[in-house]
CSV table of C-alpha atoms and ligand atoms in Angstrom, one decimal:
chain,number,residue,atom,x,y,z
A,207,MET,CA,0.0,0.0,0.0
A,208,LYS,CA,1.0,3.6,-0.6
A,209,LEU,CA,0.1,6.8,1.0
A,210,VAL,CA,-0.4,9.6,-1.5
A,211,ILE,CA,-0.2,13.1,0.0
A,212,ALA,CA,-1.1,16.0,-2.3
A,213,ALA,CA,-1.3,19.8,-1.7
A,214,ILE,CA,-3.5,21.3,-4.3
A,215,LYS,CA,-5.3,24.6,-5.1
A,216,PRO,CA,-8.6,24.6,-3.1
A,217,PHE,CA,-10.8,25.3,-6.1
A,218,LYS,CA,-9.5,22.0,-7.7
A,219,LEU,CA,-10.7,19.8,-4.8
A,220,GLU,CA,-14.0,18.7,-6.3
A,221,GLU,CA,-12.7,18.0,-9.7
A,222,VAL,CA,-9.8,16.0,-8.3
A,223,ARG,CA,-12.0,14.1,-5.9
A,224,GLU,CA,-14.3,13.1,-8.8
A,225,ALA,CA,-11.5,11.9,-11.0
A,226,LEU,CA,-10.0,9.9,-8.1
A,227,THR,CA,-13.3,8.3,-7.2
A,228,ARG,CA,-13.8,7.3,-10.9
A,229,ALA,CA,-10.3,5.6,-10.7
A,230,GLY,CA,-11.4,3.5,-7.7
A,231,VAL,CA,-10.1,5.5,-4.7
A,232,ARG,CA,-12.6,4.7,-2.0
A,233,GLY,CA,-11.5,7.0,0.8
A,234,MET,CA,-9.4,10.0,1.5
A,235,MET,CA,-8.7,12.6,4.2
A,236,VAL,CA,-9.0,16.3,3.3
A,237,THR,CA,-7.6,19.1,5.3
A,238,GLU,CA,-7.5,22.9,4.7
A,239,ILE,CA,-3.9,24.0,5.1
A,240,LYS,CA,-1.6,26.9,4.5
A,241,GLY,CA,1.8,26.3,3.0
A,242,PHE,CA,4.5,27.6,0.8
A,243,GLY,CA,6.7,26.3,-2.0
A,244,ALA,CA,9.6,27.6,-4.0
A,245,GLN,CA,8.3,31.1,-4.2
A,246,SER,CA,8.2,31.6,-0.4
A,247,GLY,CA,7.6,35.2,0.4
A,248,HIS,CA,6.8,36.1,-3.2
A,249,THR,CA,3.4,37.0,-4.7
A,250,GLU,CA,1.1,34.2,-5.7
A,251,ILE,CA,-2.3,34.8,-7.2
A,252,TYR,CA,-5.1,33.1,-5.2
A,253,ARG,CA,-8.7,33.5,-6.6
A,254,GLY,CA,-7.7,36.7,-8.3
A,255,ALA,CA,-6.3,38.4,-5.3
A,256,GLU,CA,-2.7,39.0,-4.7
A,257,TYR,CA,-1.3,37.6,-1.4
A,258,ALA,CA,2.2,39.0,-0.8
A,259,VAL,CA,2.6,36.6,2.2
A,260,ASN,CA,4.6,33.5,3.0
A,261,PHE,CA,1.6,31.2,3.5
A,262,VAL,CA,-1.0,30.4,0.8
A,263,PRO,CA,-4.2,28.4,1.3
A,264,LYS,CA,-4.1,24.9,-0.1
A,265,VAL,CA,-6.0,21.7,0.4
A,266,LYS,CA,-4.1,18.6,1.5
A,267,LEU,CA,-5.4,15.2,0.3
A,268,GLU,CA,-4.2,12.1,2.0
A,269,MET,CA,-5.2,8.7,0.6
A,270,VAL,CA,-3.9,5.2,1.2
A,271,VAL,CA,-4.2,3.1,-2.0
A,272,ASN,CA,-3.3,-0.2,-3.4
A,273,SER,CA,0.3,0.0,-4.7
A,274,ASP,CA,-1.0,-1.2,-8.1
A,275,ILE,CA,-2.8,2.1,-8.7
A,276,SER,CA,-0.6,4.6,-6.9
A,277,ASP,CA,1.1,5.7,-10.1
A,278,GLN,CA,-2.3,6.2,-11.8
A,279,VAL,CA,-3.5,8.1,-8.7
A,280,VAL,CA,-0.5,10.5,-8.9
A,281,GLU,CA,-1.0,11.0,-12.6
A,282,ILE,CA,-4.7,11.8,-12.1
A,283,ILE,CA,-3.9,14.3,-9.4
A,284,GLN,CA,-1.3,15.9,-11.5
A,285,ASN,CA,-3.4,16.1,-14.7
A,286,THR,CA,-6.5,17.4,-12.9
A,287,ALA,CA,-5.0,19.8,-10.4
A,288,ARG,CA,-2.8,21.5,-13.0
A,289,THR,CA,-3.4,25.0,-14.2
A,290,ASP,CA,0.2,25.7,-15.4
A,291,LYS,CA,0.6,28.5,-13.0
A,292,ILE,CA,2.8,28.6,-9.9
A,293,GLY,CA,1.4,27.0,-6.8
A,294,ASP,CA,-0.4,24.1,-8.6
A,295,GLY,CA,0.8,21.9,-5.8
A,296,LYS,CA,3.0,19.0,-4.9
A,297,ILE,CA,2.5,15.2,-4.5
A,298,PHE,CA,4.4,12.8,-2.2
A,299,VAL,CA,4.2,9.0,-2.1
A,300,LEU,CA,5.1,7.0,0.9
A,301,ASP,CA,5.1,3.3,1.7
A,302,VAL,CA,2.4,2.1,4.2
A,303,GLU,CA,2.9,-0.8,6.5
A,304,GLN,CA,-0.6,-1.7,7.5
A,305,ALA,CA,-4.2,-0.7,7.3
A,306,VAL,CA,-7.1,-1.9,9.5
A,307,ARG,CA,-10.9,-1.4,9.0
A,308,VAL,CA,-12.1,-0.9,12.5
A,309,ARG,CA,-15.6,-2.3,12.0
A,310,THR,CA,-14.6,-5.6,10.5
A,311,GLY,CA,-10.9,-6.2,11.4
A,312,GLU,CA,-10.0,-6.5,7.8
A,313,ILE,CA,-6.4,-5.7,7.2
A,314,GLY,CA,-4.1,-4.6,4.3
A,315,ASN,CA,-5.7,-3.8,0.9
A,316,ASP,CA,-9.0,-5.4,2.0
A,317,ALA,CA,-9.3,-2.6,4.6
A,318,LEU,CA,-9.0,0.3,2.1
B,598,ATP,N1,9.0,20.5,0.0
B,598,ATP,C1,7.8,20.5,0.5
B,598,ATP,N2,7.4,19.8,1.6
B,598,ATP,C2,6.1,19.9,2.0
B,598,ATP,N3,5.2,20.5,1.4
B,598,ATP,C3,5.5,21.2,0.4
B,598,ATP,C4,6.8,21.3,-0.2
B,598,ATP,N4,6.7,22.1,-1.3
B,598,ATP,C5,5.5,22.5,-1.4
B,598,ATP,N5,4.7,22.0,-0.4
B,598,ATP,C6,3.3,22.2,-0.2
B,598,ATP,O1,2.7,22.3,-1.5
B,598,ATP,C7,2.0,23.5,-1.7
B,598,ATP,C8,2.2,24.0,-3.1
B,598,ATP,O2,3.5,24.1,-3.4
B,598,ATP,P1,3.9,24.8,-4.8
B,598,ATP,O3,3.0,24.2,-5.9
B,598,ATP,O4,3.9,26.2,-4.7
B,598,ATP,O5,5.3,24.2,-5.0
B,598,ATP,P2,6.5,24.8,-5.9
B,598,ATP,O6,7.7,23.9,-5.7
B,598,ATP,O7,6.7,26.3,-5.4
B,598,ATP,O8,6.0,24.7,-7.4
B,598,ATP,P3,5.6,26.0,-8.3
B,598,ATP,O9,6.9,26.6,-8.8
B,598,ATP,O10,4.8,25.4,-9.4
B,598,ATP,O11,4.8,26.9,-7.5
B,598,ATP,C9,2.7,24.4,-0.7
B,598,ATP,O12,1.8,25.5,-0.3
B,598,ATP,C10,3.0,23.5,0.5
B,598,ATP,O13,1.8,23.3,1.2
B,599,MG,MG1,5.2,27.6,-5.6
């Protein structure tokens, strides 16, 4: 299993979620965050307003997926979240040791 963590532009959330659901992703965590990337301290356009600040609103997605589809998940996020402007986001992929569905006790991929 892999944990895919993505920071994306908030207005892209629904489109990305829909595309991932179509690809078989059955669960995810979503958090509103603030962050910065390579342009730290520089101006970034957010919903038409200029924020000359260090932290810019983003949405963080976290999803544990079968390793078989993790490359596809990353590709979908990249293709869907992309606007070709700075601040489009970043994606990280980590190995996951175990998953447990609390209700049934299923483990591993069965628990996803
Ligand atoms: N190295 C990092 N570690 C953790 N989170 C990061 C890192 N880089 C970026 N992020 C997160 O991703 C968000 C989006 O980053 P961003 O897209 O601006 O990256 P970038 O490298 O500056 O790329 P771009 O040049 O396209 O803007 C940041 O607000 C932050 O939440
Ligand atoms: Mg940036």
